[in-house]
PDB file of C-alpha atoms and ligand atoms in Angstrom:
ATOM      1  CA  MET A   1      24.635 -29.398 -18.647  1.00  0.00           C
ATOM      2  CA  LYS A   2      22.893 -32.763 -18.165  1.00  0.00           C
ATOM      3  CA  LYS A   3      20.533 -33.312 -21.115  1.00  0.00           C
ATOM      4  CA  LEU A   4      16.911 -33.653 -19.912  1.00  0.00           C
ATOM      5  CA  PRO A   5      14.820 -36.482 -21.451  1.00  0.00           C
ATOM      6  CA  THR A   6      12.534 -34.993 -24.146  1.00  0.00           C
ATOM      7  CA  ILE A   7       9.277 -35.520 -22.150  1.00  0.00           C
ATOM      8  CA  THR A   8      10.674 -33.657 -19.127  1.00  0.00           C
ATOM      9  CA  MET A   9      11.762 -30.679 -21.218  1.00  0.00           C
ATOM     10  CA  ALA A  10       8.276 -30.535 -22.753  1.00  0.00           C
ATOM     11  CA  LEU A  11       6.745 -30.460 -19.268  1.00  0.00           C
ATOM     12  CA  VAL A  12       9.164 -27.698 -18.222  1.00  0.00           C
ATOM     13  CA  LEU A  13       8.203 -25.567 -21.222  1.00  0.00           C
ATOM     14  CA  MET A  14       4.449 -26.104 -20.622  1.00  0.00           C
ATOM     15  CA  THR A  15       4.831 -25.192 -16.934  1.00  0.00           C
ATOM     16  CA  ALA A  16       6.864 -22.091 -17.689  1.00  0.00           C
ATOM     17  CA  THR A  17       4.257 -20.844 -20.151  1.00  0.00           C
ATOM     18  CA  ALA A  18       1.323 -21.617 -17.831  1.00  0.00           C
ATOM     19  CA  CYS A  19       2.926 -19.743 -14.910  1.00  0.00           C
ATOM     20  CA  GLY A  20       3.522 -16.589 -16.934  1.00  0.00           C
ATOM     21  CA  SER A  21       7.248 -17.083 -17.335  1.00  0.00           C
ATOM     22  CA  GLY A  22       7.901 -13.369 -17.627  1.00  0.00           C
ATOM     23  CA  ASP A  23       5.558 -13.326 -20.637  1.00  0.00           C
ATOM     24  CA  SER A  24       4.189  -9.858 -20.205  1.00  0.00           C
ATOM     25  CA  SER A  25       1.617  -9.616 -22.969  1.00  0.00           C
ATOM     26  CA  GLY A  26      -1.406  -9.954 -20.630  1.00  0.00           C
ATOM     27  CA  SER A  27      -3.707 -12.955 -20.495  1.00  0.00           C
ATOM     28  CA  ASP A  28      -4.283 -15.203 -23.506  1.00  0.00           C
ATOM     29  CA  ASP A  29      -7.020 -12.933 -24.923  1.00  0.00           C
ATOM     30  CA  GLY A  30      -4.801  -9.873 -24.449  1.00  0.00           C
ATOM     31  CA  THR A  31      -6.740  -8.542 -21.429  1.00  0.00           C
ATOM     32  CA  ILE A  32      -4.445  -6.821 -18.972  1.00  0.00           C
ATOM     33  CA  THR A  33      -5.053  -7.449 -15.269  1.00  0.00           C
ATOM     34  CA  MET A  34      -3.951  -4.576 -13.010  1.00  0.00           C
ATOM     35  CA  GLY A  35      -3.630  -4.746  -9.261  1.00  0.00           C
ATOM     36  CA  PHE A  36      -4.159  -1.242  -7.850  1.00  0.00           C
ATOM     37  CA  SER A  37      -3.611  -0.251  -4.190  1.00  0.00           C
ATOM     38  CA  GLN A  38      -5.212   3.107  -3.387  1.00  0.00           C
ATOM     39  CA  VAL A  39      -4.242   5.224  -0.339  1.00  0.00           C
ATOM     40  CA  GLY A  40      -7.781   5.474   1.011  1.00  0.00           C
ATOM     41  CA  ALA A  41     -10.813   7.766   0.713  1.00  0.00           C
ATOM     42  CA  GLU A  42      -9.527  10.641   2.895  1.00  0.00           C
ATOM     43  CA  SER A  43     -10.342  13.580   0.636  1.00  0.00           C
ATOM     44  CA  GLY A  44     -12.316  14.872  -2.300  1.00  0.00           C
ATOM     45  CA  TRP A  45      -9.143  14.599  -4.356  1.00  0.00           C
ATOM     46  CA  ARG A  46      -8.824  10.882  -3.534  1.00  0.00           C
ATOM     47  CA  THR A  47     -12.437  10.222  -4.494  1.00  0.00           C
ATOM     48  CA  ALA A  48     -11.931  11.924  -7.864  1.00  0.00           C
ATOM     49  CA  ASN A  49      -8.672  10.012  -8.379  1.00  0.00           C
ATOM     50  CA  THR A  50     -10.333   6.657  -7.648  1.00  0.00           C
ATOM     51  CA  GLU A  51     -13.228   7.413  -9.989  1.00  0.00           C
ATOM     52  CA  SER A  52     -10.793   8.391 -12.736  1.00  0.00           C
ATOM     53  CA  ILE A  53      -8.832   5.127 -12.399  1.00  0.00           C
ATOM     54  CA  GLN A  54     -11.901   2.895 -12.272  1.00  0.00           C
ATOM     55  CA  GLN A  55     -13.566   4.611 -15.244  1.00  0.00           C
ATOM     56  CA  ALA A  56     -10.372   4.559 -17.323  1.00  0.00           C
ATOM     57  CA  ALA A  57      -9.847   0.833 -16.612  1.00  0.00           C
ATOM     58  CA  GLU A  58     -13.390   0.068 -17.775  1.00  0.00           C
ATOM     59  CA  GLU A  59     -12.963   2.127 -20.948  1.00  0.00           C
ATOM     60  CA  ALA A  60      -9.553   0.541 -21.683  1.00  0.00           C
ATOM     61  CA  GLY A  61     -10.777  -3.007 -21.052  1.00  0.00           C
ATOM     62  CA  VAL A  62      -8.277  -3.430 -18.215  1.00  0.00           C
ATOM     63  CA  GLU A  63      -9.363  -5.906 -15.515  1.00  0.00           C
ATOM     64  CA  LEU A  64      -8.872  -3.881 -12.308  1.00  0.00           C
ATOM     65  CA  GLN A  65      -8.265  -5.490  -8.912  1.00  0.00           C
ATOM     66  CA  PHE A  66      -8.751  -2.447  -6.628  1.00  0.00           C
ATOM     67  CA  SER A  67      -8.041  -2.122  -2.890  1.00  0.00           C
ATOM     68  CA  ASP A  68      -8.505   0.799  -0.449  1.00  0.00           C
ATOM     69  CA  ALA A  69      -5.734   0.841   2.207  1.00  0.00           C
ATOM     70  CA  GLN A  70      -7.559   3.226   4.583  1.00  0.00           C
ATOM     71  CA  GLN A  71      -4.318   5.270   4.711  1.00  0.00           C
ATOM     72  CA  LYS A  72      -2.329   2.367   6.230  1.00  0.00           C
ATOM     73  CA  GLN A  73       0.955   1.252   4.649  1.00  0.00           C
ATOM     74  CA  GLU A  74       0.586  -2.282   5.993  1.00  0.00           C
ATOM     75  CA  ASN A  75      -2.681  -2.623   4.072  1.00  0.00           C
ATOM     76  CA  GLN A  76      -0.985  -1.520   0.854  1.00  0.00           C
ATOM     77  CA  ILE A  77       1.858  -4.017   1.372  1.00  0.00           C
ATOM     78  CA  ARG A  78      -0.699  -6.768   2.021  1.00  0.00           C
ATOM     79  CA  ALA A  79      -2.586  -5.846  -1.152  1.00  0.00           C
ATOM     80  CA  ILE A  80       0.606  -5.817  -3.236  1.00  0.00           C
ATOM     81  CA  ARG A  81       1.480  -9.309  -1.962  1.00  0.00           C
ATOM     82  CA  SER A  82      -1.981 -10.526  -2.910  1.00  0.00           C
ATOM     83  CA  TYR A  83      -1.483  -9.164  -6.426  1.00  0.00           C
ATOM     84  CA  ILE A  84       1.782 -11.144  -6.657  1.00  0.00           C
ATOM     85  CA  GLN A  85      -0.131 -14.280  -5.675  1.00  0.00           C
ATOM     86  CA  GLN A  86      -2.753 -13.500  -8.324  1.00  0.00           C
ATOM     87  CA  ASP A  87       0.094 -13.042 -10.850  1.00  0.00           C
ATOM     88  CA  VAL A  88      -1.439  -9.850 -12.237  1.00  0.00           C
ATOM     89  CA  ASP A  89       0.147  -8.348 -15.353  1.00  0.00           C
ATOM     90  CA  VAL A  90       0.969  -5.002 -13.718  1.00  0.00           C
ATOM     91  CA  ILE A  91       0.819  -3.461 -10.230  1.00  0.00           C
ATOM     92  CA  ALA A  92       0.076   0.247  -9.716  1.00  0.00           C
ATOM     93  CA  PHE A  93      -0.248   2.092  -6.419  1.00  0.00           C
ATOM     94  CA  SER A  94      -0.141   5.475  -4.712  1.00  0.00           C
ATOM     95  CA  PRO A  95       2.316   5.030  -1.790  1.00  0.00           C
ATOM     96  CA  VAL A  96       0.719   6.500   1.334  1.00  0.00           C
ATOM     97  CA  VAL A  97       4.207   7.419   2.616  1.00  0.00           C
ATOM     98  CA  GLU A  98       7.599   7.704   0.876  1.00  0.00           C
ATOM     99  CA  THR A  99       9.596   5.018   2.712  1.00  0.00           C
ATOM    100  CA  GLY A 100       9.344   1.310   3.623  1.00  0.00           C
ATOM    101  CA  TRP A 101       8.647  -0.114   0.147  1.00  0.00           C
ATOM    102  CA  ASP A 102      11.939  -1.719  -0.977  1.00  0.00           C
ATOM    103  CA  ALA A 103      11.296  -5.185   0.489  1.00  0.00           C
ATOM    104  CA  VAL A 104       7.847  -5.713  -1.016  1.00  0.00           C
ATOM    105  CA  LEU A 105       8.848  -4.153  -4.337  1.00  0.00           C
ATOM    106  CA  LEU A 106      11.796  -6.576  -4.511  1.00  0.00           C
ATOM    107  CA  GLU A 107       9.271  -9.414  -4.133  1.00  0.00           C
ATOM    108  CA  VAL A 108       7.295  -7.920  -7.031  1.00  0.00           C
ATOM    109  CA  GLN A 109      10.461  -7.598  -9.122  1.00  0.00           C
ATOM    110  CA  ARG A 110      11.330 -11.257  -8.465  1.00  0.00           C
ATOM    111  CA  ALA A 111       7.821 -12.177  -9.644  1.00  0.00           C
ATOM    112  CA  ASP A 112       8.600 -10.314 -12.886  1.00  0.00           C
ATOM    113  CA  ILE A 113       5.593  -7.969 -12.530  1.00  0.00           C
ATOM    114  CA  PRO A 114       6.100  -4.318 -13.622  1.00  0.00           C
ATOM    115  CA  VAL A 115       5.189  -1.548 -11.136  1.00  0.00           C
ATOM    116  CA  ILE A 116       3.780   1.920 -11.861  1.00  0.00           C
ATOM    117  CA  LEU A 117       3.713   4.573  -9.113  1.00  0.00           C
ATOM    118  CA  THR A 118       0.811   7.013  -9.395  1.00  0.00           C
ATOM    119  CA  ASP A 119       0.086  10.268  -7.557  1.00  0.00           C
ATOM    120  CA  ARG A 120       2.754   9.881  -4.857  1.00  0.00           C
ATOM    121  CA  SER A 121       6.306   8.609  -5.259  1.00  0.00           C
ATOM    122  CA  ILE A 122       8.700   6.669  -3.001  1.00  0.00           C
ATOM    123  CA  ASP A 123      12.059   7.575  -1.506  1.00  0.00           C
ATOM    124  CA  SER A 124      14.276   4.639  -2.532  1.00  0.00           C
ATOM    125  CA  ALA A 125      17.881   4.300  -3.700  1.00  0.00           C
ATOM    126  CA  ASP A 126      16.774   1.637  -6.180  1.00  0.00           C
ATOM    127  CA  ASP A 127      14.700   3.168  -8.982  1.00  0.00           C
ATOM    128  CA  SER A 128      14.652  -0.161 -10.828  1.00  0.00           C
ATOM    129  CA  LEU A 129      11.842  -1.143  -8.431  1.00  0.00           C
ATOM    130  CA  TYR A 130       9.303   0.719 -10.576  1.00  0.00           C
ATOM    131  CA  GLU A 131       8.919   1.435 -14.291  1.00  0.00           C
ATOM    132  CA  THR A 132       7.570   4.996 -14.016  1.00  0.00           C
ATOM    133  CA  PHE A 133       5.988   7.586 -11.702  1.00  0.00           C
ATOM    134  CA  LEU A 134       2.861   9.386 -12.945  1.00  0.00           C
ATOM    135  CA  GLY A 135       1.946  12.397 -10.842  1.00  0.00           C
ATOM    136  CA  SER A 136       2.326  16.050  -9.919  1.00  0.00           C
ATOM    137  CA  ASP A 137       5.381  18.065  -8.941  1.00  0.00           C
ATOM    138  CA  PHE A 138       4.448  18.749  -5.309  1.00  0.00           C
ATOM    139  CA  VAL A 139       7.462  20.985  -4.649  1.00  0.00           C
ATOM    140  CA  GLU A 140       6.313  23.232  -7.498  1.00  0.00           C
ATOM    141  CA  GLU A 141       2.805  23.253  -6.030  1.00  0.00           C
ATOM    142  CA  GLY A 142       4.275  24.499  -2.735  1.00  0.00           C
ATOM    143  CA  ARG A 143       6.304  27.134  -4.566  1.00  0.00           C
ATOM    144  CA  LYS A 144       3.181  28.407  -6.351  1.00  0.00           C
ATOM    145  CA  ALA A 145       1.357  28.712  -3.013  1.00  0.00           C
ATOM    146  CA  GLY A 146       4.259  30.564  -1.407  1.00  0.00           C
ATOM    147  CA  GLN A 147       4.796  32.843  -4.399  1.00  0.00           C
ATOM    148  CA  TRP A 148       1.155  33.974  -4.348  1.00  0.00           C
ATOM    149  CA  LEU A 149       1.614  34.954  -0.701  1.00  0.00           C
ATOM    150  CA  VAL A 150       4.876  36.791  -1.456  1.00  0.00           C
ATOM    151  CA  ASP A 151       3.125  38.669  -4.265  1.00  0.00           C
ATOM    152  CA  ASN A 152       0.090  39.573  -2.124  1.00  0.00           C
ATOM    153  CA  ALA A 153       1.413  39.971   1.423  1.00  0.00           C
ATOM    154  CA  GLU A 154       1.724  43.396   3.027  1.00  0.00           C
ATOM    155  CA  GLY A 155       4.021  43.923   6.016  1.00  0.00           C
ATOM    156  CA  GLU A 156       4.403  41.267   8.731  1.00  0.00           C
ATOM    157  CA  VAL A 157       2.431  38.078   7.951  1.00  0.00           C
ATOM    158  CA  ASN A 158       1.996  35.191  10.411  1.00  0.00           C
ATOM    159  CA  VAL A 159       1.231  31.865   8.712  1.00  0.00           C
ATOM    160  CA  VAL A 160      -0.066  28.634  10.238  1.00  0.00           C
ATOM    161  CA  GLU A 161       0.446  25.483   8.155  1.00  0.00           C
ATOM    162  CA  LEU A 162      -1.839  22.452   8.002  1.00  0.00           C
ATOM    163  CA  GLN A 163       0.441  19.681   6.735  1.00  0.00           C
ATOM    164  CA  GLY A 164      -0.712  16.569   4.901  1.00  0.00           C
ATOM    165  CA  THR A 165      -0.115  13.016   6.116  1.00  0.00           C
ATOM    166  CA  THR A 166       3.211  12.729   7.960  1.00  0.00           C
ATOM    167  CA  GLY A 167       5.821  11.118   5.680  1.00  0.00           C
ATOM    168  CA  ALA A 168       3.720  11.458   2.512  1.00  0.00           C
ATOM    169  CA  ALA A 169       5.458  12.887  -0.568  1.00  0.00           C
ATOM    170  CA  PRO A 170       2.903  15.709  -1.081  1.00  0.00           C
ATOM    171  CA  ALA A 171       3.232  16.782   2.552  1.00  0.00           C
ATOM    172  CA  ILE A 172       7.031  16.783   2.528  1.00  0.00           C
ATOM    173  CA  ASP A 173       7.319  18.470  -0.858  1.00  0.00           C
ATOM    174  CA  ARG A 174       4.545  21.080  -0.499  1.00  0.00           C
ATOM    175  CA  LYS A 175       6.170  22.226   2.754  1.00  0.00           C
ATOM    176  CA  GLU A 176       9.592  22.374   1.052  1.00  0.00           C
ATOM    177  CA  GLY A 177       8.316  24.355  -1.943  1.00  0.00           C
ATOM    178  CA  PHE A 178       6.396  26.854   0.211  1.00  0.00           C
ATOM    179  CA  GLU A 179       9.412  27.489   2.453  1.00  0.00           C
ATOM    180  CA  GLU A 180      11.617  27.954  -0.631  1.00  0.00           C
ATOM    181  CA  ALA A 181       9.241  30.570  -2.084  1.00  0.00           C
ATOM    182  CA  ILE A 182       8.925  32.660   1.105  1.00  0.00           C
ATOM    183  CA  ALA A 183      12.611  32.383   2.073  1.00  0.00           C
ATOM    184  CA  GLY A 184      13.388  35.802   0.594  1.00  0.00           C
ATOM    185  CA  SER A 185      10.498  37.509   2.441  1.00  0.00           C
ATOM    186  CA  PRO A 186      11.472  37.837   6.127  1.00  0.00           C
ATOM    187  CA  GLY A 187       8.164  39.528   6.911  1.00  0.00           C
ATOM    188  CA  ILE A 188       6.379  36.215   6.235  1.00  0.00           C
ATOM    189  CA  GLU A 189       6.788  33.737   9.105  1.00  0.00           C
ATOM    190  CA  VAL A 190       5.323  30.259   9.673  1.00  0.00           C
ATOM    191  CA  ILE A 191       4.476  30.505  13.389  1.00  0.00           C
ATOM    192  CA  ALA A 192       2.926  27.007  13.679  1.00  0.00           C
ATOM    193  CA  THR A 193       2.816  23.838  11.575  1.00  0.00           C
ATOM    194  CA  GLN A 194       1.122  20.495  12.232  1.00  0.00           C
ATOM    195  CA  THR A 195      -0.365  17.578  10.306  1.00  0.00           C
ATOM    196  CA  GLY A 196      -4.101  17.439   9.708  1.00  0.00           C
ATOM    197  CA  ASP A 197      -3.650  14.145   7.778  1.00  0.00           C
ATOM    198  CA  PHE A 198      -5.295  15.529   4.611  1.00  0.00           C
ATOM    199  CA  THR A 199      -8.764  15.251   6.188  1.00  0.00           C
ATOM    200  CA  ARG A 200     -11.435  17.930   6.815  1.00  0.00           C
ATOM    201  CA  SER A 201     -11.815  16.872  10.464  1.00  0.00           C
ATOM    202  CA  GLY A 202      -8.056  16.907  10.932  1.00  0.00           C
ATOM    203  CA  GLY A 203      -7.795  20.401   9.497  1.00  0.00           C
ATOM    204  CA  LYS A 204     -10.603  21.657  11.750  1.00  0.00           C
ATOM    205  CA  GLU A 205      -9.125  20.148  14.945  1.00  0.00           C
ATOM    206  CA  VAL A 206      -5.621  21.503  14.284  1.00  0.00           C
ATOM    207  CA  MET A 207      -6.955  24.944  13.321  1.00  0.00           C
ATOM    208  CA  GLU A 208      -8.997  25.057  16.561  1.00  0.00           C
ATOM    209  CA  ALA A 209      -5.775  24.372  18.476  1.00  0.00           C
ATOM    210  CA  PHE A 210      -3.878  27.044  16.508  1.00  0.00           C
ATOM    211  CA  LEU A 211      -6.620  29.595  17.267  1.00  0.00           C
ATOM    212  CA  ARG A 212      -6.492  28.758  20.961  1.00  0.00           C
ATOM    213  CA  SER A 213      -2.742  29.337  21.118  1.00  0.00           C
ATOM    214  CA  HIS A 214      -2.318  32.263  18.653  1.00  0.00           C
ATOM    215  CA  ASP A 215      -4.285  35.522  18.402  1.00  0.00           C
ATOM    216  CA  ASP A 216      -2.173  36.891  15.547  1.00  0.00           C
ATOM    217  CA  ILE A 217      -2.807  34.474  12.669  1.00  0.00           C
ATOM    218  CA  ASP A 218      -2.995  36.192   9.260  1.00  0.00           C
ATOM    219  CA  VAL A 219      -2.830  33.243   6.801  1.00  0.00           C
ATOM    220  CA  VAL A 220      -3.539  29.505   6.720  1.00  0.00           C
ATOM    221  CA  TYR A 221      -1.531  27.388   4.265  1.00  0.00           C
ATOM    222  CA  ALA A 222      -3.303  24.023   3.992  1.00  0.00           C
ATOM    223  CA  HIS A 223      -1.724  21.186   1.964  1.00  0.00           C
ATOM    224  CA  ASN A 224      -5.164  20.283   0.586  1.00  0.00           C
ATOM    225  CA  ASP A 225      -8.660  21.733   0.172  1.00  0.00           C
ATOM    226  CA  ASP A 226     -10.232  19.370   2.699  1.00  0.00           C
ATOM    227  CA  MET A 227      -8.069  20.630   5.565  1.00  0.00           C
ATOM    228  CA  GLY A 228      -8.699  24.201   4.381  1.00  0.00           C
ATOM    229  CA  LEU A 229     -12.442  23.582   4.528  1.00  0.00           C
ATOM    230  CA  GLY A 230     -12.040  22.258   8.063  1.00  0.00           C
ATOM    231  CA  ALA A 231     -10.075  25.397   8.961  1.00  0.00           C
ATOM    232  CA  ILE A 232     -12.953  27.540   7.640  1.00  0.00           C
ATOM    233  CA  GLU A 233     -15.305  25.842  10.113  1.00  0.00           C
ATOM    234  CA  ALA A 234     -12.879  26.527  12.997  1.00  0.00           C
ATOM    235  CA  ILE A 235     -12.327  30.157  11.950  1.00  0.00           C
ATOM    236  CA  ARG A 236     -16.084  30.826  11.753  1.00  0.00           C
ATOM    237  CA  ALA A 237     -16.622  29.143  15.157  1.00  0.00           C
ATOM    238  CA  ALA A 238     -14.031  31.570  16.576  1.00  0.00           C
ATOM    239  CA  GLY A 239     -16.133  34.502  15.308  1.00  0.00           C
ATOM    240  CA  LEU A 240     -13.713  35.389  12.521  1.00  0.00           C
ATOM    241  CA  GLU A 241     -14.316  35.735   8.769  1.00  0.00           C
ATOM    242  CA  PRO A 242     -12.391  33.204   6.615  1.00  0.00           C
ATOM    243  CA  GLY A 243     -10.868  34.823   3.532  1.00  0.00           C
ATOM    244  CA  GLU A 244     -10.990  38.219   5.252  1.00  0.00           C
ATOM    245  CA  ASP A 245      -9.743  38.165   8.885  1.00  0.00           C
ATOM    246  CA  ILE A 246      -7.622  35.109   8.068  1.00  0.00           C
ATOM    247  CA  GLN A 247      -6.641  34.399   4.452  1.00  0.00           C
ATOM    248  CA  ILE A 248      -6.494  30.785   3.258  1.00  0.00           C
ATOM    249  CA  ILE A 249      -4.285  29.131   0.624  1.00  0.00           C
ATOM    250  CA  THR A 250      -4.914  25.483  -0.299  1.00  0.00           C
ATOM    251  CA  VAL A 251      -3.901  22.829  -2.856  1.00  0.00           C
ATOM    252  CA  ASP A 252      -6.051  20.489  -4.997  1.00  0.00           C
ATOM    253  CA  ALA A 253      -8.903  22.590  -6.539  1.00  0.00           C
ATOM    254  CA  VAL A 254     -11.636  19.983  -5.979  1.00  0.00           C
ATOM    255  CA  GLU A 255     -15.228  21.173  -6.340  1.00  0.00           C
ATOM    256  CA  ALA A 256     -15.850  22.022  -2.667  1.00  0.00           C
ATOM    257  CA  GLY A 257     -12.589  23.959  -2.518  1.00  0.00           C
ATOM    258  CA  MET A 258     -13.363  25.864  -5.706  1.00  0.00           C
ATOM    259  CA  GLU A 259     -16.842  26.752  -4.406  1.00  0.00           C
ATOM    260  CA  ALA A 260     -15.319  28.136  -1.183  1.00  0.00           C
ATOM    261  CA  LEU A 261     -12.775  30.045  -3.291  1.00  0.00           C
ATOM    262  CA  ALA A 262     -15.495  31.547  -5.496  1.00  0.00           C
ATOM    263  CA  ALA A 263     -17.432  32.469  -2.336  1.00  0.00           C
ATOM    264  CA  GLY A 264     -14.409  34.343  -0.932  1.00  0.00           C
ATOM    265  CA  GLU A 265     -13.744  31.980   2.008  1.00  0.00           C
ATOM    266  CA  ILE A 266     -10.477  30.768   0.419  1.00  0.00           C
ATOM    267  CA  ASN A 267      -8.111  33.216  -1.301  1.00  0.00           C
ATOM    268  CA  PHE A 268      -5.973  31.061  -3.627  1.00  0.00           C
ATOM    269  CA  ILE A 269      -5.858  27.402  -4.722  1.00  0.00           C
ATOM    270  CA  VAL A 270      -3.036  25.533  -6.444  1.00  0.00           C
ATOM    271  CA  GLU A 271      -4.464  22.762  -8.632  1.00  0.00           C
ATOM    272  CA  CYS A 272      -3.345  19.145  -8.184  1.00  0.00           C
ATOM    273  CA  ASN A 273      -4.853  17.065 -10.974  1.00  0.00           C
ATOM    274  CA  PRO A 274      -6.436  13.764  -9.788  1.00  0.00           C
ATOM    275  CA  LEU A 275      -7.559  12.665 -13.263  1.00  0.00           C
ATOM    276  CA  LEU A 276      -4.679  10.217 -13.833  1.00  0.00           C
ATOM    277  CA  GLY A 277      -6.742   7.232 -15.014  1.00  0.00           C
ATOM    278  CA  ASP A 278      -6.339   7.495 -18.786  1.00  0.00           C
ATOM    279  CA  GLN A 279      -2.572   8.109 -18.636  1.00  0.00           C
ATOM    280  CA  LEU A 280      -2.208   5.242 -16.145  1.00  0.00           C
ATOM    281  CA  MET A 281      -3.936   2.763 -18.475  1.00  0.00           C
ATOM    282  CA  GLU A 282      -1.815   3.910 -21.436  1.00  0.00           C
ATOM    283  CA  LEU A 283       1.364   3.453 -19.386  1.00  0.00           C
ATOM    284  CA  ALA A 284       0.156   0.041 -18.186  1.00  0.00           C
ATOM    285  CA  GLU A 285      -0.345  -1.180 -21.754  1.00  0.00           C
ATOM    286  CA  GLN A 286       3.140   0.054 -22.661  1.00  0.00           C
ATOM    287  CA  VAL A 287       4.964  -1.544 -19.721  1.00  0.00           C
ATOM    288  CA  VAL A 288       3.066  -4.850 -20.096  1.00  0.00           C
ATOM    289  CA  ALA A 289       4.115  -4.880 -23.762  1.00  0.00           C
ATOM    290  CA  GLY A 290       7.691  -4.323 -22.611  1.00  0.00           C
ATOM    291  CA  GLU A 291       7.943  -0.877 -24.194  1.00  0.00           C
ATOM    292  CA  GLU A 292      10.260   1.818 -22.834  1.00  0.00           C
ATOM    293  CA  VAL A 293       8.421   4.530 -20.844  1.00  0.00           C
ATOM    294  CA  PRO A 294       9.700   7.773 -19.257  1.00  0.00           C
ATOM    295  CA  LYS A 295      10.827   7.314 -15.622  1.00  0.00           C
ATOM    296  CA  ARG A 296       8.640  10.242 -14.662  1.00  0.00           C
ATOM    297  CA  VAL A 297       5.410  11.571 -16.237  1.00  0.00           C
ATOM    298  CA  VAL A 298       4.377  14.920 -14.718  1.00  0.00           C
ATOM    299  CA  VAL A 299       0.738  15.985 -15.085  1.00  0.00           C
ATOM    300  CA  GLU A 300      -0.349  19.470 -16.208  1.00  0.00           C
ATOM    301  CA  GLU A 301      -2.025  21.725 -13.633  1.00  0.00           C
ATOM    302  CA  THR A 302      -2.645  25.408 -12.877  1.00  0.00           C
ATOM    303  CA  THR A 303      -3.738  27.808 -10.103  1.00  0.00           C
ATOM    304  CA  PHE A 304      -6.945  29.703  -9.317  1.00  0.00           C
ATOM    305  CA  THR A 305      -7.800  33.096  -7.801  1.00  0.00           C
ATOM    306  CA  GLN A 306     -11.317  33.842  -6.569  1.00  0.00           C
ATOM    307  CA  GLU A 307     -12.275  35.393  -9.899  1.00  0.00           C
ATOM    308  CA  GLU A 308     -10.794  32.501 -11.901  1.00  0.00           C
ATOM    309  CA  ALA A 309     -12.642  29.937  -9.766  1.00  0.00           C
ATOM    310  CA  GLU A 310     -15.999  31.549 -10.472  1.00  0.00           C
ATOM    311  CA  ALA A 311     -15.302  31.351 -14.225  1.00  0.00           C
ATOM    312  CA  ALA A 312     -13.893  27.784 -14.128  1.00  0.00           C
ATOM    313  CA  LEU A 313     -16.488  26.092 -11.887  1.00  0.00           C
ATOM    314  CA  PRO A 314     -19.133  25.342 -14.563  1.00  0.00           C
ATOM    315  CA  ASP A 315     -16.644  23.329 -16.652  1.00  0.00           C
ATOM    316  CA  ARG A 316     -14.785  21.473 -13.884  1.00  0.00           C
ATOM    317  CA  GLN A 317     -14.665  17.645 -14.127  1.00  0.00           C
ATOM    318  CA  TYR A 318     -14.104  17.137 -10.368  1.00  0.00           C
TER     319      TYR A 318
HETATM  320  C1  GZL B   1      -1.784  14.648  -4.064  1.00  0.00           C
HETATM  321  C2  GZL B   1      -2.512  13.625  -3.214  1.00  0.00           C
HETATM  322  C3  GZL B   1      -3.009  14.261  -1.962  1.00  0.00           C
HETATM  323  C4  GZL B   1      -4.059  15.340  -2.200  1.00  0.00           C
HETATM  324  C5  GZL B   1      -4.905  15.155  -0.991  1.00  0.00           C
HETATM  325  O1  GZL B   1      -1.404  14.083  -5.270  1.00  0.00           O
HETATM  326  O2  GZL B   1      -1.647  12.565  -2.882  1.00  0.00           O
HETATM  327  O3  GZL B   1      -3.617  13.247  -1.168  1.00  0.00           O
HETATM  328  O4  GZL B   1      -3.526  16.625  -2.300  1.00  0.00           O
HETATM  329  C6  GZL B   1      -4.976  13.638  -0.921  1.00  0.00           C
HETATM  330  O5  GZL B   1      -6.175  15.729  -1.075  1.00  0.00           O
HETATM  331  O6  GZL B   1      -5.431  13.206   0.305  1.00  0.00           O
END
């Protein structure tokens, strides 16, 4: 190899160091800068998740560049590219949908910036594109919802399903887990299923349509509390009693959902823990330091009946 004059080599070394030549120990004073792209602000769960991340960053001394994608993938991709330009130490995000990430994550990989997936994962053949995924097992959440129905259903049961955002991991997986759990109970049938996009208004609009086209609905399975709360409004407007005439099963266990559960308007909630902030900051410090981390970190969560909700409400953090 042609030997570079001494002065040139010195310049090369200075430039490499200044541009963060893969040196992943944070900025000079050790402060870690994290670029975080959040899905949006579509639900009570999302609000609690955002608050957890922002509070944990402050407590950990992590400099957080935070963006809200308003549930649009193109906004998340744009934010990720801006974090590459800023040469942050680590990029974390909750992918609004499972697919369409390989190209931008390859750009991040070429910039030598580690990626942490939180809350939702991606469907990619290349798992080198991210260091770890921190979040719930959504298929298991769906199974828990379906198993409660199997354990409590009597005779023929017609279910309508309010799905989460089309293409999102929790929507795909909660549907899969629920179907798996009820597969051995032929008396339980999903007679209609449609996305309500994880929002209260979406759940209300879809439930209104279901009620117009079906007069034999026994159970609503909503992929999150917010859509379940919207369904309650539609059921009441139709002159029916939520929790009685039509039973409701939801996922998340945010405060408004738990209050409806304790009041008897919802019958069962599967918890999905949004408080990922502290674990995210710990993982960020590890990956920036170049330490090995598990490819998947699953969060602990439980389920609530009406009686359990009443007892748990006073101590809930979200
Ligand atoms: C689940 C999360 C989902 C929540 C919804 O981890 O991605 O998105 O269940 C939220 O409330 O909108």
